Amino acid sequence: QFGAVDCRALSNGTFVWDRCIVKNPICADFFAPRCDCAVIEMDRHPFATLPPVIDSMTALRRVEITNGPLRQLSDGFGSQSKDLAMINMDFNELTALPDSFSNMLALHTVYMVFNEIETIPMGFWKLPELYWIDLSTNRIRESFEKAELNLPNLHFLHIQNNTITKLPLHGWSNSPSLVIFEASGNRLNSLPREFSTLGNLQYLYVARNNLSVSGMPAELAHLKQLKMLDIRNNSLVALPTWCENIQTVYASGNKYCDHEHVQNICKPQCSDYCTDFDLQHPGCGNGCNSFS
């Protein structure tokens, strides 16, 4: 088998080669097979750092390395893989994304939930092909707060359960394709006025923050496509008038809900981390798999 012998001779090469789902040992030279791979899937792996052979792969399109002790990616991770489009590193112990993420121009989907990520290179927030980002349940703060967003193809952005105190004031107009924004479980006091430029936004999750009426500017009435708003467990004594035009609003856990005439909006949900709306849609969400 081309490439197998060379790959297994490397440190941890057997482990990597056996989890290479789409092997691609012949790229440029038929007579010089190499340890290369297009798709890697390693679940419940033993690595705190990845075997160096992964950094040398040029054919990578999809990398899934989940449920393990991975703490650090090398500075060269993905730098040889110009077509790398999908990365899933959920449930590891990563503390940072290396600068190489700024140069992954083909990157489309990034899942990094349940890590310990604090640092993200600024160039990551300007990748032209990014479509789906999930950085939920990490330790992100300034790496997002100071970001200059320019993500023209981004549709889904999940940053819930971090320690973010404010959202970037600018750059939202450079990310007009956003459909779902989920930032529940942070420390937000306000939403930026430029949010009003998100003409395709349909679902906005900002529960479990510190939002008040003054932190939800009137300009957000321009979000004409918004059909679901989750503002539970904030500091709202009233709702902004623009909320009246939204099809579904969840507001339990606010002082506003002390009044009997708002029973429908204030109906408790199955969990602080899930809504009835979420349960109506297929798929598996970490927040809905909860007894809370």
Rosetta silent file (secondary structure, phi, psi, omega in degrees, C-alpha in Angstrom):
SEQUENCE: QFGAVDCRALSNGTFVWDRCIVKNPICADFFAPRCDCAVIEMDRHPFATLPPVIDSMTALRRVEITNGPLRQLSDGFGSQSKDLAMINMDFNELTALPDSFSNMLALHTVYMVFNEIETIPMGFWKLPELYWIDLSTNRIRESFEKAELNLPNLHFLHIQNNTITKLPLHGWSNSPSLVIFEASGNRLNSLPREFSTLGNLQYLYVARNNLSVSGMPAELAHLKQLKMLDIRNNSLVALPTWCENIQTVYASGNKYCDHEHVQNICKPQCSDYCTDFDLQHPGCGNGCNSFS
SCORE:     score description
SCORE:     0.000 S_00000001
   1 L     0.000  120.049 -176.929    0.000    0.000    0.000 S_00000001
   2 L   -56.390  131.589  174.959    1.560    3.264   -1.186 S_00000001
   3 L    86.984  -23.890 -174.030    2.607    5.520    1.662 S_00000001
   4 H   -64.386  -44.378 -178.080    1.744    3.074    4.445 S_00000001
   5 H   -64.260  -47.980 -179.932    5.288    1.884    5.086 S_00000001
   6 H   -61.713  -39.483 -176.475    6.745    5.375    5.105 S_00000001
   7 H   -69.917  -44.537 -176.529    3.981    6.684    7.341 S_00000001
   8 H   -69.725  -16.460  177.688    4.134    3.900    9.907 S_00000001
   9 L   -78.291  -14.018 -179.282    7.870    4.377   10.239 S_00000001
  10 L   -82.610  163.898  176.138    7.286    7.860   11.642 S_00000001
  11 L   -61.740  123.030 -177.314    6.652    8.688   15.289 S_00000001
  12 L    61.284   15.726 -176.830    2.987    7.799   15.964 S_00000001
  13 H   -62.695  -37.267  179.873    2.694    7.242   12.212 S_00000001
  14 H   -62.691  -44.562  179.771    0.696    4.031   12.560 S_00000001
  15 H   -59.281  -45.078 -178.198   -1.911    5.749   14.732 S_00000001
  16 H   -67.611  -48.113 -176.430   -2.273    8.603   12.235 S_00000001
  17 H   -62.085  -39.137 -179.409   -2.308    6.414    9.103 S_00000001
  18 H   -68.511  -18.423  179.727   -4.929    4.062   10.544 S_00000001
  19 L  -108.318   12.319  172.296   -7.195    7.069   11.183 S_00000001
  20 E   -83.601  107.081 -174.494   -6.663    8.567    7.771 S_00000001
  21 E   -76.285  -36.431  177.436  -10.113    8.081    6.233 S_00000001
  22 E  -122.617  100.713 -177.325   -9.131    9.323    2.775 S_00000001
  23 E   -82.077  140.954 -178.169   -5.523    8.402    2.007 S_00000001
  24 L  -142.854   64.516 -174.342   -3.657   10.379   -0.611 S_00000001
  25 L   -74.291  -14.148 -178.272   -0.063    9.135   -0.685 S_00000001
  26 L  -117.101  106.859  179.535    0.521   10.109   -4.313 S_00000001
  27 L  -109.801  -74.889 -175.016    0.268   13.822   -5.017 S_00000001
  28 L   -94.841  -26.809 -171.274    3.006   15.211   -7.208 S_00000001
  29 L  -138.187  114.087 -179.925    5.206   12.187   -7.813 S_00000001
  30 L   -61.471  -29.915 -174.741    4.018    8.609   -8.349 S_00000001
  31 L   -91.293    1.411  177.823    7.501    7.304   -7.603 S_00000001
  32 L  -131.243   68.025 -179.858    7.832    9.143   -4.288 S_00000001
  33 L   -61.692  149.896 -176.519    4.832    8.114   -2.191 S_00000001
  34 L  -140.501  168.295  179.029    4.468    9.969    1.073 S_00000001
  35 L   -81.994   91.166 -177.857    2.452    9.980    4.266 S_00000001
  36 L  -134.005  158.595 -170.476   -0.386   12.234    3.149 S_00000001
  37 E  -155.242  145.115  175.959   -4.078   12.332    3.838 S_00000001
  38 E   -96.941  -34.164 -178.636   -7.187   14.272    2.783 S_00000001
  39 E  -134.690  123.861  176.130   -9.424   13.391    5.748 S_00000001
  40 E  -117.471  132.777  174.926   -8.310   12.538    9.294 S_00000001
  41 E  -129.752  110.003  179.810  -10.707   11.443   12.042 S_00000001
  42 E  -126.456  102.161  177.128   -9.184   10.852   15.480 S_00000001
  43 E  -105.170  141.654 -178.385  -11.668   10.545   18.344 S_00000001
  44 L    55.460   53.268 -178.303  -10.531    9.816   21.911 S_00000001
  45 L   -86.689  167.798 -177.909   -6.907   10.316   20.938 S_00000001
  46 L  -103.381    8.375 -165.812   -3.913   10.370   23.348 S_00000001
  47 L   -94.187  130.748  167.974   -2.065   13.485   22.085 S_00000001
  48 L   -84.483  -31.607  169.893   -1.274   16.686   23.999 S_00000001
  49 E  -130.814  151.985 -175.438    0.482   17.893   20.823 S_00000001
  50 L   -79.691  147.870  173.575   -0.078   16.458   17.357 S_00000001
  51 L   -55.707  136.094 -176.528    2.436   14.193   15.624 S_00000001
  52 H   -56.229  -25.094 -177.925    4.609   16.373   13.322 S_00000001
  53 H   -59.884  -29.577 -179.294    3.596   14.335   10.293 S_00000001
  54 H   -65.541  -37.398  179.240    0.178   16.036   10.322 S_00000001
  55 H   -66.574  -23.474 -176.758    1.790   19.451    9.835 S_00000001
  56 L   -88.011   -6.468 -175.844    3.602   18.171    6.740 S_00000001
  57 L   -74.201  133.480 -178.622    0.464   16.960    4.956 S_00000001
  58 L  -103.159  -14.077 -173.617   -0.446   18.910    1.829 S_00000001
  59 L   -96.242   -1.415 -172.454   -3.677   17.147    0.870 S_00000001
  60 L   -58.497  130.629  171.687   -5.735   17.841    3.990 S_00000001
  61 L  -115.795  -36.615 -177.289   -9.331   18.933    3.403 S_00000001
  62 E  -139.103  131.299  178.991  -10.951   17.872    6.690 S_00000001
  63 E  -127.568  121.477  176.316   -9.429   17.336   10.142 S_00000001
  64 E  -125.820  107.543 -178.745  -11.464   15.980   13.067 S_00000001
  65 E  -128.024   98.662 -166.870   -9.462   15.478   16.275 S_00000001
  66 E  -128.042  158.740  173.238  -11.887   15.295   19.190 S_00000001
  67 L    56.063   66.794  179.492  -12.255   14.164   22.804 S_00000001
  68 L  -161.244 -174.162 -176.345   -8.663   14.159   23.967 S_00000001
  69 L   -92.264   20.043 -175.932   -5.926   16.007   25.889 S_00000001
  70 L   -59.344  119.340 -176.404   -4.781   18.174   22.951 S_00000001
  71 L  -110.521  -24.210 -173.361   -3.381   21.377   24.484 S_00000001
  72 E  -149.091  137.631  170.866   -1.367   22.992   21.729 S_00000001
  73 L  -102.598  142.720 -179.373   -1.211   23.209   17.947 S_00000001
  74 L   -70.454  161.612  178.798    2.148   23.921   16.360 S_00000001
  75 L   -63.357  -20.009 -178.617    2.822   27.198   14.567 S_00000001
  76 L   -97.792    5.357 -176.870    2.882   25.240   11.327 S_00000001
  77 L   -59.299  124.267  176.703   -0.468   23.499   11.692 S_00000001
  78 L    77.761   -3.321 -175.124   -2.295   23.626    8.347 S_00000001
  79 L   -69.632  -22.160  178.359    0.326   25.816    6.700 S_00000001
  80 L   -93.048   -5.377 -172.075    1.047   23.156    4.051 S_00000001
  81 L  -110.297   83.613 -174.143   -2.629   22.425    3.399 S_00000001
  82 L   -68.544  -15.746 -179.241   -3.925   25.189    1.148 S_00000001
  83 L  -105.831   11.945 -179.511   -7.254   23.381    0.640 S_00000001
  84 L   -63.552  119.293 -172.485   -8.027   22.710    4.308 S_00000001
  85 L  -115.064  -26.062 -173.595  -11.735   23.536    4.635 S_00000001
  86 E  -137.596  128.609  177.783  -13.064   21.937    7.817 S_00000001
  87 E  -129.095  125.339  174.690  -11.571   21.627   11.324 S_00000001
  88 E  -124.958  112.995  177.303  -13.302   19.966   14.258 S_00000001
  89 L  -129.898   42.295  178.516  -11.375   19.912   17.541 S_00000001
  90 L   -62.342  149.130  172.310  -14.264   19.771   20.011 S_00000001
  91 L    57.408   56.682  171.244  -13.665   18.592   23.571 S_00000001
  92 L  -125.775 -156.619 -179.381   -9.932   19.074   23.896 S_00000001
  93 L  -129.254   30.726 -178.462   -7.797   21.344   26.087 S_00000001
  94 L   -64.508  140.084  178.711   -6.601   23.896   23.550 S_00000001
  95 L  -109.852  -14.641 -176.985   -5.693   27.326   24.910 S_00000001
  96 E  -158.469  154.815  168.292   -4.946   29.158   21.645 S_00000001
  97 L  -100.987  131.928 -177.924   -5.206   28.998   17.876 S_00000001
  98 L   -69.977  164.839 -179.884   -1.822   29.524   16.169 S_00000001
  99 H   -60.289  -22.189 -179.388   -1.143   32.332   13.716 S_00000001
 100 H   -59.630  -22.972  178.478   -1.345   29.817   10.870 S_00000001
 101 H   -63.952  -24.097  179.576   -5.147   30.057   11.137 S_00000001
 102 H   -69.090  -18.278 -174.815   -4.904   33.566    9.660 S_00000001
 103 H  -109.357    9.349 -179.529   -3.652   32.109    6.375 S_00000001
 104 L   -86.112   78.967 -170.598   -6.167   29.292    5.869 S_00000001
 105 L   -69.961  -16.297  178.460   -7.926   30.957    2.948 S_00000001
 106 L   -96.946   -1.675 -173.984  -10.054   27.894    2.121 S_00000001
 107 L   -63.157  127.658 -172.681  -11.276   27.386    5.692 S_00000001
 108 L  -114.125  -42.076 -173.368  -15.052   26.973    5.696 S_00000001
 109 E  -136.204  132.794  179.013  -16.084   25.404    9.014 S_00000001
 110 E  -133.147  118.343  173.300  -14.491   25.544   12.476 S_00000001
 111 E  -114.540  120.497 -179.833  -15.765   23.632   15.508 S_00000001
 112 L  -140.010   40.288 -175.446  -13.777   24.212   18.717 S_00000001
 113 L   -75.577  153.710  177.500  -16.352   23.795   21.497 S_00000001
 114 L    54.982   57.015  168.885  -15.419   22.822   25.051 S_00000001
 115 L  -123.019 -158.107  177.639  -11.780   23.826   24.994 S_00000001
 116 L  -129.957   36.656 -172.480   -9.928   26.499   26.998 S_00000001
 117 L   -69.861  127.131  174.168   -9.186   28.877   24.138 S_00000001
 118 L  -113.597  -34.463 -170.939   -8.227   32.429   25.083 S_00000001
 119 E  -113.887  128.627  177.003   -6.163   33.569   22.112 S_00000001
 120 L  -132.492  129.028 -179.565   -7.266   33.768   18.476 S_00000001
 121 L   -62.890  142.873 -176.764   -5.184   35.520   15.796 S_00000001
 122 H   -60.614  -30.852 -179.651   -6.809   38.682   14.448 S_00000001
 123 H   -65.769  -20.736  178.944   -6.461   37.417   10.884 S_00000001
 124 H   -59.924  -34.575 -175.845   -8.890   34.596   11.649 S_00000001
 125 H   -80.675   11.800  179.116  -11.752   37.123   11.710 S_00000001
 126 H  -129.704   16.654 -178.235  -11.045   38.096    8.099 S_00000001
 127 L   -73.998  128.170 -168.610  -10.995   34.725    6.356 S_00000001
 128 L   -70.810  -24.889 -174.701  -13.058   35.050    3.162 S_00000001
 129 L  -101.875   -2.723 -177.167  -14.616   31.553    3.047 S_00000001
 130 L   -58.185  127.266 -176.817  -15.595   31.071    6.688 S_00000001
 131 L  -116.193  -36.427 -176.216  -19.208   29.888    6.794 S_00000001
 132 E  -139.825  123.377  176.131  -19.633   28.336   10.237 S_00000001
 133 E  -124.465  126.718  173.223  -17.753   29.140   13.468 S_00000001
 134 E  -129.839  104.907  179.063  -18.484   27.449   16.793 S_00000001
 135 L  -116.956   32.827 -176.648  -16.213   28.533   19.640 S_00000001
 136 L   -65.599  148.649  173.813  -18.713   27.839   22.417 S_00000001
 137 L    56.647   64.787  173.597  -17.589   27.127   25.968 S_00000001
 138 L  -134.407 -154.245  179.484  -14.078   28.491   25.931 S_00000001
 139 L  -127.043   34.699 -175.719  -12.340   31.425   27.623 S_00000001
 140 L   -72.836  136.684  174.090  -12.470   33.899   24.793 S_00000001
 141 L  -142.364  -91.227 -174.980  -12.578   37.553   25.676 S_00000001
 142 H   -62.555  -27.571 -179.056  -10.312   40.173   24.092 S_00000001
 143 H   -61.406  -23.726  174.583   -9.613   37.923   21.108 S_00000001
 144 H  -104.980  -37.290 -177.393  -13.183   38.587   20.006 S_00000001
 145 H   -57.904  -35.371 -177.123  -13.894   41.911   21.697 S_00000001
 146 L   -99.805    8.719 -177.620  -11.120   43.616   19.702 S_00000001
 147 L   -68.038  143.474  171.691  -11.722   41.760   16.444 S_00000001
 148 L  -104.739   94.632 -170.478  -12.133   43.722   13.217 S_00000001
 149 L   -71.089  135.897  172.288  -14.707   41.540   11.512 S_00000001
 150 L  -154.323   77.896 -173.303  -14.663   40.999    7.771 S_00000001
 151 L  -125.593   78.647 -170.855  -16.411   37.681    7.146 S_00000001
 152 L   -64.577  -23.318 -177.756  -18.521   38.082    4.002 S_00000001
 153 L  -106.325    4.264 -176.122  -19.645   34.435    3.838 S_00000001
 154 L   -70.712  125.874  177.833  -20.236   33.768    7.533 S_00000001
 155 L  -108.439  -32.646 -173.874  -23.736   32.367    8.223 S_00000001
 156 E  -131.564  123.232  179.487  -23.397   30.864   11.708 S_00000001
 157 E  -131.089  115.650 -178.038  -21.437   32.310   14.632 S_00000001
 158 E  -119.459  114.259  178.853  -21.592   30.609   18.052 S_00000001
 159 L  -132.408   28.093 -178.144  -19.597   32.134   20.914 S_00000001
 160 L   -68.857  157.564  176.012  -21.816   31.315   23.893 S_00000001
 161 L    60.656   52.603  170.383  -20.417   30.468   27.324 S_00000001
 162 L  -124.187 -156.255  178.777  -17.253   32.519   27.203 S_00000001
 163 L  -123.558   34.602 -175.603  -16.304   35.610   29.229 S_00000001
 164 L   -73.520  127.429 -178.720  -16.991   38.240   26.574 S_00000001
 165 L   -98.325  -21.683  178.557  -17.961   41.616   28.052 S_00000001
 166 L  -153.158  152.320  176.751  -18.619   43.493   24.813 S_00000001
 167 L   -92.486  154.708  176.000  -19.068   42.775   21.144 S_00000001
 168 L   -54.261  135.890 -178.947  -16.948   44.440   18.439 S_00000001
 169 L   -74.196  -29.364 -174.258  -18.428   47.844   17.681 S_00000001
 170 L  -129.502  161.361  177.949  -17.563   47.696   13.983 S_00000001
 171 L   107.502  -14.925 -179.334  -17.252   45.141   11.222 S_00000001
 172 H   -64.486  -32.145  177.970  -20.763   43.707   11.351 S_00000001
 173 H   -68.148  -17.588  176.280  -21.575   45.468    8.090 S_00000001
 174 H   -88.851    2.006 -179.270  -18.702   43.466    6.558 S_00000001
 175 L  -128.113   58.806 -168.993  -20.419   40.229    7.601 S_00000001
 176 L   -74.361   -9.161 -175.084  -23.841   40.645    5.954 S_00000001
 177 L   -89.611   -2.652 -173.556  -24.611   36.937    5.495 S_00000001
 178 L   -59.697  127.585 -179.935  -24.960   36.124    9.207 S_00000001
 179 L  -108.518  -41.950  179.703  -28.145   34.121    9.890 S_00000001
 180 E  -123.816  126.768  173.494  -27.586   32.806   13.436 S_00000001
 181 E  -125.332  120.982 -176.985  -25.671   34.628   16.159 S_00000001
 182 E  -122.838  112.076 -177.434  -25.423   32.890   19.522 S_00000001
 183 L  -133.584   29.759  177.857  -23.741   34.749   22.381 S_00000001
 184 L   -67.430  157.949  174.784  -25.623   33.545   25.436 S_00000001
 185 L    71.561   34.668  174.735  -23.772   32.957   28.681 S_00000001
 186 L  -120.039 -151.759 -177.789  -21.364   35.880   28.467 S_00000001
 187 L  -128.613   38.682 -175.087  -21.147   39.257   30.257 S_00000001
 188 L   -75.163  134.759  173.547  -22.666   41.557   27.666 S_00000001
 189 L  -100.964  -19.217 -176.161  -24.204   44.850   28.764 S_00000001
 190 L  -157.042  163.018  172.555  -25.194   46.023   25.303 S_00000001
 191 L  -109.899  140.901 -176.935  -25.491   45.159   21.622 S_00000001
 192 L   -70.913  148.292  179.554  -23.718   47.389   19.089 S_00000001
 193 H   -62.337  -32.353 -178.261  -25.758   49.731   16.906 S_00000001
 194 H   -67.754   -9.993  172.546  -24.046   48.369   13.800 S_00000001
 195 H   -55.083  -27.676 -176.544  -25.849   45.103   14.468 S_00000001
 196 H   -64.258  -13.569 -179.674  -28.714   46.741   12.601 S_00000001
 197 H   -84.625   -4.255 -178.395  -26.834   46.165    9.321 S_00000001
 198 L   -81.051   76.502 -172.999  -27.242   42.374    9.634 S_00000001
 199 L   -66.816  -15.410  179.854  -30.082   42.221    7.140 S_00000001
 200 L  -105.203    3.358 -177.709  -30.140   38.402    6.980 S_00000001
 201 L   -66.888  125.576 -178.962  -30.062   37.748   10.745 S_00000001
 202 L  -115.138  -28.695 -175.601  -32.925   35.414   11.701 S_00000001
 203 E  -132.635  122.531 -177.248  -31.972   33.962   15.097 S_00000001
 204 E  -126.155  115.386  179.973  -30.386   35.937   17.929 S_00000001
 205 E  -110.290  111.504  177.175  -29.422   34.218   21.199 S_00000001
 206 L  -135.723   36.225  177.526  -28.235   36.578   23.964 S_00000001
 207 L   -71.094  162.474  174.248  -29.613   34.891   27.074 S_00000001
 208 L    56.823   49.340  173.196  -27.707   34.806   30.377 S_00000001
 209 L  -127.104 -157.520  178.893  -26.002   38.174   29.985 S_00000001
 210 L  -120.931   35.774 -175.009  -26.431   41.566   31.679 S_00000001
 211 L   -73.480  138.040  171.550  -28.540   43.279   29.026 S_00000001
 212 L  -119.501  176.253 -179.031  -30.897   46.107   29.940 S_00000001
 213 H   -60.191  -40.445 -179.217  -33.300   48.065   27.740 S_00000001
 214 H   -66.434  -18.883  178.941  -30.690   50.784   27.189 S_00000001
 215 H   -89.618    4.842  179.418  -28.296   48.145   25.921 S_00000001
 216 L  -122.382   81.625 -168.884  -30.637   47.118   23.094 S_00000001
 217 L   -59.808  151.853 -177.236  -30.589   50.159   20.774 S_00000001
 218 H   -61.471  -25.364 -179.802  -33.598   51.257   18.742 S_00000001
 219 H   -59.560  -21.770 -178.978  -31.624   50.785   15.515 S_00000001
 220 H   -68.729   -6.501  172.604  -32.119   47.022   15.897 S_00000001
 221 H   -63.439  -17.242  179.468  -35.659   47.555   14.625 S_00000001
 222 H   -77.393   -4.129  178.382  -34.010   47.371   11.180 S_00000001
 223 L   -78.982   73.562 -172.045  -33.477   43.610   11.648 S_00000001
 224 L   -67.559  -24.528 -179.081  -36.475   42.836    9.458 S_00000001
 225 L   -89.239   -6.253 -176.081  -35.624   39.132    9.011 S_00000001
 226 L   -65.478  121.023 -178.069  -35.271   38.432   12.741 S_00000001
 227 L  -116.848  -13.512  179.077  -37.789   35.736   13.687 S_00000001
 228 E  -143.768  129.060 -179.921  -36.461   34.427   17.027 S_00000001
 229 E  -130.587  122.354  177.352  -34.943   36.311   19.979 S_00000001
 230 E  -109.515  106.627 -179.731  -33.734   34.634   23.183 S_00000001
 231 L  -123.617   31.153 -179.539  -33.155   37.268   25.903 S_00000001
 232 L   -65.768  153.868  172.069  -33.829   35.132   28.982 S_00000001
 233 L    54.364   51.166  172.264  -32.059   35.741   32.275 S_00000001
 234 L  -118.278 -153.362 -176.945  -30.903   39.292   31.652 S_00000001
 235 L  -119.895   41.796 -174.833  -31.648   42.582   33.476 S_00000001
 236 L   -91.365  123.573  173.622  -34.685   43.732   31.521 S_00000001
 237 L   -97.292  -10.940  175.710  -37.492   45.555   33.324 S_00000001
 238 L  -153.651  167.662  176.994  -39.188   46.198   29.967 S_00000001
 239 L  -106.546  141.806  173.644  -38.806   45.094   26.376 S_00000001
 240 L   -57.835  145.665 -176.820  -37.680   47.360   23.539 S_00000001
 241 H   -61.234  -28.734 -177.882  -40.620   48.272   21.329 S_00000001
 242 H   -67.799  -15.569  177.644  -38.957   46.665   18.305 S_00000001
 243 H   -66.925  -19.874 -178.313  -39.397   43.243   19.933 S_00000001
 244 H   -63.828  -21.467 -177.095  -43.117   43.465   19.132 S_00000001
 245 H   -93.050    3.184 -177.644  -42.374   42.656   15.485 S_00000001
 246 L   -95.699  134.407 -175.575  -40.511   39.411   16.234 S_00000001
 247 L   -60.724  -45.147 -176.396  -42.370   36.144   15.774 S_00000001
 248 E  -132.184  123.127  177.888  -40.882   34.334   18.792 S_00000001
 249 E  -129.032  132.641  175.304  -39.393   35.957   21.892 S_00000001
 250 E  -114.269  121.745 -173.018  -38.184   34.180   25.047 S_00000001
 251 L  -134.614   13.696 -179.488  -37.786   36.487   28.044 S_00000001
 252 L   -61.265  153.599 -179.924  -38.157   34.433   31.226 S_00000001
 253 L    85.971    6.378  174.112  -35.801   35.241   34.060 S_00000001
 254 L  -109.329  155.737  177.643  -36.124   39.026   33.610 S_00000001
 255 H   -61.493  -27.157  176.221  -37.936   41.422   35.951 S_00000001
 256 H   -53.270  -31.465 -175.320  -40.192   42.202   33.019 S_00000001
 257 H   -84.001    6.778  174.575  -41.741   38.793   33.549 S_00000001
 258 H   -73.044  -11.341 -177.007  -42.972   39.636   37.043 S_00000001
 259 L   -95.329  138.337 -173.738  -46.154   40.914   35.402 S_00000001
 260 H   -68.686  -24.379 -172.273  -48.962   38.479   34.673 S_00000001
 261 H   -78.321    5.502 -179.186  -49.879   39.943   31.276 S_00000001
 262 H  -121.790   36.795 -173.968  -46.737   38.582   29.575 S_00000001
 263 L   -60.019  -41.560 -175.969  -47.191   34.879   30.274 S_00000001
 264 L   -64.402  -48.118  179.973  -46.508   33.637   26.717 S_00000001
 265 L   -66.240  -30.139 -173.757  -43.195   35.437   26.298 S_00000001
 266 L   -97.045   10.643  179.652  -42.180   34.546   29.855 S_00000001
 267 L   -61.703  125.791  177.245  -42.963   30.836   29.721 S_00000001
 268 L   -61.251  144.924  179.612  -40.048   28.854   31.276 S_00000001
 269 L   -98.431  174.969 -175.489  -38.218   26.610   28.839 S_00000001
 270 L   -63.519  -24.808 -177.653  -36.994   23.044   29.276 S_00000001
 271 E  -159.099  153.534  173.462  -33.530   24.313   30.212 S_00000001
 272 L   -64.080  -15.220 -174.525  -31.670   27.596   30.610 S_00000001
 273 L  -108.682    8.961 -175.627  -29.550   26.387   27.710 S_00000001
 274 E  -149.572  159.349  177.124  -32.325   25.367   25.325 S_00000001
 275 L  -130.245  163.874  174.721  -35.668   26.656   23.997 S_00000001
 276 H   -59.279  -35.229  179.476  -38.869   25.126   22.681 S_00000001
 277 H   -60.574  -43.719 -179.667  -37.866   26.527   19.295 S_00000001
 278 H   -63.178  -38.060 -177.449  -34.615   24.546   19.329 S_00000001
 279 H   -68.665  -19.526 -179.496  -36.428   21.333   20.191 S_00000001
 280 L   -80.603   -7.374 -175.421  -38.630   21.700   17.108 S_00000001
 281 L  -115.086  139.709 -177.837  -35.656   21.428   14.777 S_00000001
 282 L   -67.445  158.065  179.417  -33.661   18.279   14.005 S_00000001
 283 L   119.268  172.916 -177.861  -30.080   17.897   15.026 S_00000001
 284 L  -118.385  121.396  177.982  -28.100   17.627   18.240 S_00000001
 285 L  -118.427  135.598 -179.556  -27.265   20.711   20.297 S_00000001
 286 L   -57.845  -36.184 -177.361  -25.144   20.644   23.428 S_00000001
 287 L   -67.951  -30.404 -178.398  -27.481   23.078   25.140 S_00000001
 288 L   -86.917  -12.287  177.360  -30.564   20.918   24.685 S_00000001
 289 L   -90.773   65.958 -170.726  -28.885   17.774   25.948 S_00000001
 290 L  -146.720  146.033  176.018  -29.305   18.995   29.530 S_00000001
 291 L   -94.074   -1.061 -176.056  -31.305   18.211   32.648 S_00000001
 292 L   -62.739    0.000    0.000  -31.138   21.843   33.869 S_00000001
